[in-house]
XYZ file of C-alpha atoms in Angstrom:
561
model
C -104.452 65.131 156.912
C -101.548 67.795 157.037
C -98.666 67.827 154.605
C -95.708 69.958 153.634
C -92.797 69.870 151.386
C -89.168 70.920 151.530
C -86.373 70.977 149.021
C -82.709 71.588 150.182
C -80.270 72.358 147.299
C -76.886 74.200 146.915
C -75.410 76.395 144.492
C -71.921 75.581 145.019
C -68.769 74.446 143.380
C -69.065 70.717 143.806
C -65.326 70.148 143.573
C -64.050 72.757 145.539
C -64.534 70.881 148.805
C -62.046 68.239 147.754
C -59.592 70.763 146.568
C -59.565 73.071 149.357
C -56.452 73.169 151.684
C -56.857 75.708 154.499
C -54.213 77.823 156.360
C -55.387 80.014 159.316
C -53.127 82.820 160.751
C -54.047 81.602 164.221
C -56.144 78.824 165.461
C -56.479 76.919 169.167
C -54.024 74.328 169.397
C -56.758 71.555 170.079
C -58.725 72.654 166.856
C -58.398 71.309 163.345
C -58.979 73.926 160.652
C -59.873 71.103 158.124
C -63.035 70.319 160.158
C -64.719 73.422 159.005
C -64.800 71.792 155.585
C -66.841 68.734 156.789
C -69.990 68.204 154.717
C -71.959 67.133 157.651
C -70.813 69.904 159.688
C -69.273 69.826 163.386
C -70.299 69.797 166.995
C -68.484 70.581 170.194
C -69.536 71.249 173.698
C -70.480 74.850 174.851
C -67.429 75.135 177.081
C -66.385 77.834 179.667
C -64.249 80.486 178.755
C -62.657 83.874 180.045
C -65.184 85.867 177.644
C -66.490 88.743 179.814
C -70.057 88.832 180.576
C -70.317 85.888 178.509
C -68.020 82.984 178.913
C -68.636 81.822 182.509
C -72.228 82.472 183.319
C -73.747 81.363 186.780
C -76.636 79.326 185.397
C -74.694 76.289 184.796
C -75.456 76.657 181.246
C -71.805 76.012 180.160
C -69.478 72.958 180.493
C -65.808 72.572 181.787
C -63.512 72.307 178.924
C -63.103 68.517 178.231
C -59.671 66.848 179.503
C -59.456 65.349 175.678
C -60.312 68.312 173.569
C -58.812 66.634 170.411
C -61.683 64.370 170.527
C -64.162 66.988 169.227
C -64.327 68.974 166.181
C -64.056 72.880 166.867
C -63.158 74.321 163.395
C -61.736 77.695 163.228
C -61.190 79.145 166.917
C -58.992 82.183 167.323
C -56.525 82.366 170.094
C -56.813 86.126 170.540
C -60.002 87.923 171.551
C -61.485 91.271 170.097
C -60.408 94.429 171.844
C -62.386 97.025 173.786
C -63.531 98.401 170.370
C -64.551 94.980 169.031
C -61.903 95.087 166.569
C -58.968 92.609 166.588
C -55.408 93.917 166.927
C -53.992 91.240 164.484
C -57.063 90.103 162.638
C -57.334 86.279 162.067
C -57.069 85.221 158.580
C -57.703 81.945 156.661
C -56.304 81.296 153.396
C -57.766 78.640 151.273
C -55.710 77.283 148.195
C -57.624 75.109 145.813
C -55.176 72.384 144.186
C -55.457 69.196 142.508
C -53.669 65.979 143.590
C -50.626 67.209 141.929
C -50.259 70.475 143.797
C -51.745 72.420 140.736
C -54.133 75.483 141.133
C -57.515 74.598 140.085
C -60.303 77.092 139.138
C -63.620 77.389 140.806
C -66.915 79.460 140.604
C -69.579 80.318 142.862
C -72.185 82.958 143.890
C -70.455 83.644 147.120
C -69.261 81.833 150.555
C -71.329 80.534 153.284
C -70.057 80.634 156.715
C -71.228 79.385 159.965
C -70.390 81.129 163.092
C -71.066 80.229 166.955
C -71.649 82.351 170.081
C -70.871 85.790 168.668
C -71.185 87.194 165.368
C -68.341 88.791 163.611
C -68.535 92.648 162.942
C -66.575 92.915 159.612
C -65.293 90.260 157.405
C -63.197 90.931 154.495
C -62.819 88.259 151.462
C -60.326 88.554 148.465
C -60.450 86.000 145.586
C -57.768 85.666 143.574
C -57.186 84.265 140.122
C -54.915 81.148 138.644
C -52.152 83.621 138.249
C -52.274 85.195 141.525
C -54.178 88.263 140.324
C -56.848 89.889 142.567
C -60.208 89.215 141.323
C -62.446 90.681 143.819
C -62.351 92.286 147.362
C -65.537 92.586 149.314
C -66.369 93.438 153.055
C -69.470 91.628 154.753
C -71.417 92.273 157.843
C -73.066 89.081 158.972
C -76.403 89.378 160.589
C -77.027 85.777 161.374
C -74.809 82.909 162.418
C -75.496 81.124 159.103
C -74.173 83.827 156.732
C -73.970 83.748 152.823
C -71.377 86.180 151.773
C -72.956 86.988 148.258
C -70.529 87.832 145.728
C -70.200 85.996 142.528
C -66.386 85.306 141.370
C -65.683 82.780 138.678
C -62.249 80.955 138.069
C -60.693 81.614 141.394
C -58.080 79.631 142.881
C -57.405 81.229 146.005
C -59.400 82.759 148.960
C -58.352 84.985 151.809
C -60.859 85.505 154.762
C -60.129 88.189 157.125
C -62.235 88.809 160.457
C -61.675 92.453 161.042
C -63.762 92.571 164.217
C -66.583 91.058 166.300
C -69.992 92.414 167.420
C -68.916 92.534 170.942
C -65.785 93.060 172.907
C -63.433 90.639 174.035
C -64.683 87.714 172.117
C -62.995 84.772 170.241
C -63.840 84.171 166.556
C -65.603 80.603 166.200
C -66.231 79.491 162.451
C -67.649 76.155 162.227
C -68.335 75.665 158.752
C -67.427 76.836 155.154
C -69.282 76.417 151.885
C -68.087 77.711 148.697
C -71.632 78.649 147.308
C -75.033 78.840 148.703
C -77.510 76.353 150.481
C -81.115 77.068 149.560
C -84.162 75.803 151.616
C -87.441 75.824 150.001
C -90.476 74.907 152.124
C -94.112 75.016 151.342
C -94.600 78.685 151.838
C -92.261 79.198 148.714
C -93.262 76.357 146.601
C -95.882 77.209 143.864
C -95.939 73.640 142.412
C -94.134 70.545 142.970
C -94.891 67.519 140.860
C -93.167 64.119 141.557
C -93.159 61.440 139.149
C -91.494 57.903 140.198
C -91.524 55.014 137.798
C -90.208 51.495 137.390
C -90.564 48.691 134.676
C -91.326 45.295 136.263
C -89.938 43.432 133.177
C -87.104 46.187 132.851
C -87.890 46.653 129.149
C -87.017 50.335 129.995
C -85.045 52.018 132.905
C -87.387 55.021 133.725
C -86.065 58.396 134.977
C -87.620 59.757 138.204
C -88.346 63.646 137.919
C -89.586 66.468 139.770
C -90.993 69.653 138.470
C -90.314 72.451 140.860
C -91.871 76.050 140.634
C -90.770 78.387 143.345
C -90.931 81.971 144.641
C -87.411 83.269 144.770
C -85.872 85.618 147.374
C -83.281 88.456 146.975
C -83.583 87.823 143.097
C -81.033 85.035 143.247
C -82.819 83.307 140.313
C -83.979 86.312 138.284
C -83.052 85.986 134.707
C -82.358 89.607 134.587
C -79.845 89.471 137.419
C -76.644 88.756 135.772
C -75.030 87.826 139.086
C -77.867 85.564 140.229
C -77.216 81.978 141.312
C -78.844 80.467 137.878
C -75.391 81.392 136.054
C -73.454 79.029 138.366
C -75.598 75.866 138.094
C -72.862 73.129 138.625
C -72.860 69.651 137.127
C -74.494 67.116 139.433
C -76.014 69.829 141.405
C -77.822 68.109 144.284
C -81.172 68.661 145.518
C -82.565 66.748 148.498
C -86.415 66.309 148.640
C -88.553 65.727 151.742
C -92.244 65.647 152.578
C -93.925 65.671 155.749
C -97.238 63.602 156.198
C -99.117 64.143 159.430
C -95.755 65.170 161.261
C -93.634 62.499 159.776
C -90.912 63.900 157.940
C -89.805 61.350 154.683
C -86.938 61.548 152.538
C -88.364 61.525 149.010
C -84.971 61.219 147.360
C -81.849 62.713 145.898
C -82.287 64.537 142.679
C -80.245 66.851 140.462
C -80.826 69.888 138.212
C -81.261 69.020 134.917
C -82.637 72.320 133.512
C -83.642 76.018 134.751
C -86.393 77.444 132.643
C -89.170 79.961 132.801
C -87.481 82.512 134.751
C -89.139 85.425 135.791
C -88.483 88.157 138.504
C -89.923 86.410 141.676
C -90.363 82.875 140.250
C -88.211 79.971 139.108
C -88.825 76.640 137.489
C -86.504 73.720 137.844
C -86.598 70.245 136.327
C -85.105 67.999 138.564
C -83.737 64.139 137.758
C -82.813 61.334 139.824
C -79.168 59.836 139.465
C -80.620 57.612 136.656
C -81.262 60.683 134.637
C -77.653 61.809 135.345
C -76.241 58.675 134.168
C -78.368 59.050 130.901
C -75.988 61.951 130.020
C -72.873 59.859 130.858
C -71.082 57.685 128.199
C -69.935 54.116 129.194
C -67.444 52.296 126.761
C -68.882 48.775 127.104
C -67.045 45.946 126.048
C -67.085 41.954 125.784
C -67.945 40.139 128.809
C -67.540 36.562 129.567
C -68.793 35.244 133.000
C -68.167 38.561 134.459
C -69.437 38.968 138.088
C -72.219 41.434 138.452
C -70.518 43.792 140.687
C -67.653 43.978 138.677
C -69.660 45.362 135.883
C -71.677 47.713 138.226
C -68.577 49.127 139.819
C -67.155 49.830 136.310
C -70.379 51.872 135.522
C -71.170 53.379 138.997
C -67.735 53.733 140.455
C -66.461 56.701 138.661
C -69.547 58.535 139.411
C -69.526 57.915 143.358
C -72.903 56.191 143.124
C -73.614 53.895 146.193
C -75.871 50.963 145.303
C -77.258 47.896 147.189
C -77.284 44.587 145.389
C -80.195 42.222 146.447
C -78.265 38.999 147.835
C -80.103 36.727 145.216
C -77.963 38.602 142.576
C -74.605 38.368 144.509
C -73.561 35.206 142.715
C -74.625 36.368 138.876
C -72.283 36.605 135.990
C -72.727 38.188 132.824
C -71.678 37.195 129.488
C -72.109 39.054 126.288
C -71.622 42.425 124.668
C -72.268 46.374 125.626
C -71.762 48.962 122.922
C -70.731 52.574 123.604
C -73.822 53.953 125.374
C -75.066 55.903 128.118
C -74.359 54.415 131.638
C -78.268 54.499 132.046
C -78.652 52.152 128.920
C -75.908 49.816 130.215
C -77.949 49.605 133.691
C -80.847 48.682 131.576
C -79.212 45.927 129.722
C -78.089 44.491 133.042
C -81.617 44.524 134.435
C -83.398 42.991 131.680
C -80.751 40.278 131.745
C -80.905 39.364 135.188
C -84.469 40.593 135.832
C -83.998 43.099 138.322
C -85.729 46.388 139.309
C -83.238 49.439 139.520
C -84.921 51.874 142.083
C -83.542 55.014 143.471
C -87.004 56.343 145.215
C -87.125 57.304 149.059
C -83.412 56.446 149.316
C -80.110 57.965 149.343
C -78.693 54.750 147.522
C -79.511 52.879 144.385
C -81.369 49.536 144.846
C -81.097 46.567 142.725
C -83.630 43.877 143.540
C -85.751 41.369 141.959
C -89.455 42.449 141.393
C -91.596 41.468 144.232
C -93.753 38.406 143.968
C -97.587 39.186 143.577
C -98.198 36.923 146.453
C -96.896 39.618 148.879
C -99.542 42.091 147.555
C -100.928 44.597 150.096
C -104.716 45.439 150.020
C -105.860 49.022 149.242
C -109.370 49.387 149.934
C -112.003 51.618 147.898
C -112.026 54.216 150.756
C -108.428 55.177 149.653
C -109.512 55.680 146.018
C -110.554 59.229 144.786
C -113.562 58.898 142.172
C -112.410 58.676 138.629
C -110.172 55.696 138.366
C -109.900 54.452 134.893
C -109.277 50.595 134.235
C -107.774 49.650 130.863
C -107.432 46.174 129.327
C -104.290 46.014 127.663
C -103.466 44.530 124.140
C -103.111 40.606 124.242
C -99.673 39.340 123.881
C -99.603 35.629 122.792
C -95.862 35.113 122.549
C -92.288 36.477 123.208
C -89.263 35.814 121.130
C -86.127 36.753 123.035
C -82.739 36.667 121.086
C -79.716 35.217 122.897
C -76.199 36.435 122.030
C -73.066 34.495 122.010
C -69.872 36.563 120.587
C -67.003 34.871 119.100
C -64.049 36.353 117.598
C -63.744 35.651 113.967
C -60.667 34.155 112.270
C -60.740 36.277 109.323
C -58.461 39.420 109.394
C -59.707 42.438 107.588
C -59.838 46.349 107.297
C -62.192 47.265 110.052
C -61.619 51.054 109.753
C -60.208 53.693 107.306
C -59.913 57.600 107.745
C -57.969 60.602 106.825
C -56.786 62.055 110.097
C -54.745 65.002 110.979
C -51.588 64.848 113.196
C -52.375 64.199 116.846
C -54.203 61.628 118.809
C -57.482 60.441 117.919
C -60.258 57.865 119.002
C -61.608 55.821 116.283
C -65.207 54.163 117.216
C -65.715 50.818 115.408
C -69.338 50.093 113.978
C -69.270 46.610 115.629
C -66.940 44.742 118.263
C -63.557 44.173 117.058
C -60.048 43.382 117.996
C -57.405 45.573 116.268
C -54.361 43.889 115.451
C -52.513 46.630 113.241
C -52.565 50.100 112.262
C -51.344 51.640 108.975
C -50.429 55.413 108.968
C -50.468 55.671 113.000
C -49.401 54.244 116.337
C -51.738 52.130 118.415
C -51.987 53.917 121.870
C -55.105 51.872 123.271
C -57.429 49.048 122.125
C -60.753 48.205 123.160
C -63.588 46.179 121.592
C -65.454 49.086 120.661
C -62.535 51.569 119.708
C -58.956 52.232 119.429
C -56.677 55.332 120.319
C -54.072 55.808 117.538
C -51.367 58.394 117.513
C -50.713 60.148 114.023
C -47.490 62.018 113.402
C -48.164 62.919 109.975
C -51.518 63.744 108.429
C -52.797 61.211 106.035
C -54.936 57.953 105.801
C -55.115 55.635 108.768
C -56.155 52.121 108.381
C -57.124 49.692 111.334
C -56.942 45.873 110.504
C -58.266 43.276 112.721
C -60.663 40.363 113.558
C -64.309 41.359 114.111
C -66.659 39.532 116.716
C -69.586 37.489 115.146
C -72.862 37.569 117.114
C -74.191 34.078 116.963
C -77.901 34.283 117.876
C -80.601 31.834 118.982
C -84.165 32.707 119.427
C -85.914 31.322 122.605
C -89.709 31.358 122.591
C -92.541 31.540 125.469
C -95.886 31.036 123.588
C -99.577 30.733 124.856
C -100.835 27.267 125.158
C -104.189 27.978 123.993
C -105.443 30.970 122.131
C -108.752 32.730 123.548
C -111.451 32.264 121.192
C -111.348 34.552 118.237
C -108.000 36.023 119.236
C -105.221 36.453 116.795
C -101.520 35.676 117.501
C -99.424 38.845 119.050
C -95.756 38.482 119.540
C -93.377 40.710 121.103
C -89.769 40.317 120.304
C -86.480 41.367 122.062
C -83.608 41.486 119.978
C -81.172 44.009 121.345
C -80.531 42.556 124.934
C -76.911 41.914 124.480
C -76.198 40.503 127.834
C -78.785 37.959 127.387
C -77.083 34.643 126.542
C -78.347 31.348 126.108
C -78.337 30.486 129.900
C -80.690 33.515 130.944
C -82.806 33.722 127.608
C -85.565 31.368 128.414
C -86.087 32.763 132.129
C -85.954 36.554 130.470
C -88.502 35.622 127.855
C -90.653 33.905 130.637
C -90.657 37.110 132.777
C -91.508 39.317 129.919
C -94.508 36.934 128.960
C -95.751 37.070 132.425
C -95.609 40.703 132.511
C -97.769 41.090 129.340
C -100.468 38.582 130.643
C -101.181 41.196 133.349
C -103.502 42.987 131.285
C -105.416 45.034 133.594
C -104.179 48.840 134.219
C -105.874 50.893 137.125
C -104.938 54.497 136.842
C -106.279 57.034 139.406
C -105.787 59.164 142.518
C -105.304 57.828 145.959
C -105.376 59.486 149.088
C -101.692 59.853 150.804
C -100.179 56.684 151.972
C -96.920 54.572 152.235
C -97.109 53.078 148.671
C -94.211 53.129 146.732
C -93.183 51.961 143.150
C -92.530 48.270 142.723
C -94.946 47.413 145.654
C -97.259 44.684 144.826
C -100.913 45.886 145.704
C -104.487 44.525 145.508
C -106.490 47.236 144.556
C -110.256 46.740 145.639
C -113.488 48.536 144.255
C -116.802 49.041 146.078
C -118.181 46.388 143.680
C -116.017 43.625 145.306
C -113.675 43.277 142.261
C -110.019 43.743 142.608
C -106.798 43.911 140.530
C -103.595 42.323 141.969
C -100.491 43.963 140.623
C -97.372 45.941 140.748
C -97.287 49.974 141.138
C -95.533 51.135 137.971
C -95.713 54.987 138.511
C -96.626 57.507 141.051
C -97.223 60.926 140.108
C -97.424 63.104 143.613
C -98.503 66.670 144.058
C -96.219 67.418 146.611
C -97.275 71.088 147.216
C -101.191 70.016 146.944
C -101.826 67.735 149.830
C -99.631 64.906 148.487
C -102.493 63.772 146.362
C -100.999 60.626 144.469
C -102.128 59.254 140.986
C -100.858 55.788 140.254
C -100.381 53.396 137.430
C -100.995 49.759 138.516
C -100.531 46.955 136.287
C -101.831 43.606 137.147
C -104.427 40.850 136.650
């Protein structure tokens, strides 16, 4: 079995693409300059041109110019050709300004600029970077030696770039530039990867929301990641820096998932180590304001959590009509998703996909058999502790009639956010002006420094405990109770079903842990694990740890009965 791995990641300014506007000194009338900014790149036909010894070969390799050229994406294609000396009489220039929606300059930083060329390489390119006040920050010449060329020069806090193509590598040629990226795309393949350990995990009962991770150690090239290289790419790790992970097994290339740089550590000359997390790990670093919810459609709450981060999700049809009633405190977006998952009985899964998938845990009746020939010697089977009872607390939040002081603090002049210890409705503020109200906080404006008192009505959490208990204890067994108290989106209509799901999970007491040969297993899949002795465990794959650089050997954790 032949395996390999690949990681594609970019050290670029993730907001530069959206902020960029392009103004070329010249461009063919059918070409749209903004197409060079397309994330997916562009394609166009290899057309006949009047470039000597190149543009009109007799072998039929080129096609006639299309009748509707604006149906294609061309990018930046100069009107003039280079001269006999390969230089342009009037060099084509491209001015890039970075502005927000209000037309104000925005600062950007990158380790350089990547340009894609077509047909003929430029001879010399000059790039100038300008600061927020129009000052010249850097002025550098580059001589591309490949069609995808990285103009390596680290500049920080620029708001304008001017690219001038002074010459081509051949006489009488057009400039064709098809793509621009404000940073560097790095592709790591098996030859450069020293270690790549992938860990994928779910929890069938949603008692936790695990983070998928990759620990990646690789050989660097050109010193981009050297700790001692002060202009190295490690200085420009950007928020939400994306890494696409792939594995190829017996010639079949598979997407492992989309990951994000969390930490760069252990840098040495020639070697770098990166810690990567999936989008759930990224959401763990972002706050959600929470709130009080009454029959809120599940998509409405998911959109509030995931929408601002541009996270695309797929919701299983069985959840489409679900509503949520309860409370969320100020918490991480990961914690908010876990509260939803435990309330409705969902698995939230980002593995092997470009989207977040939300679906029920597969029934064990759909289990796929895994024979002993797939198992590597050394599997460990554990009998987990007996759980005889699950107590699930249901929550019902009501506004108290009592008006009382809910916050008192001494504040300086200015605008302040005051966070509540429990959900409340703020009715009045003394010592300031109420700017924004929310069940978890208020924003007040204070004109004069002094004491600020918030009065209002707090929400009261009326709780009820729903219990699932074992009918008959095994001989000699003692009662063992699991309690779930803080699932604040579980109301009385969901509590018993949630308690049953968690109880059923704990009755699957056998855990099989060990290595298996590469296959198509994924987390959350129901499997029947057979042994040479004829016995089997039917359960759910909770965790997969895969050596992506070492033959794709997989270690799993299966919990079942």
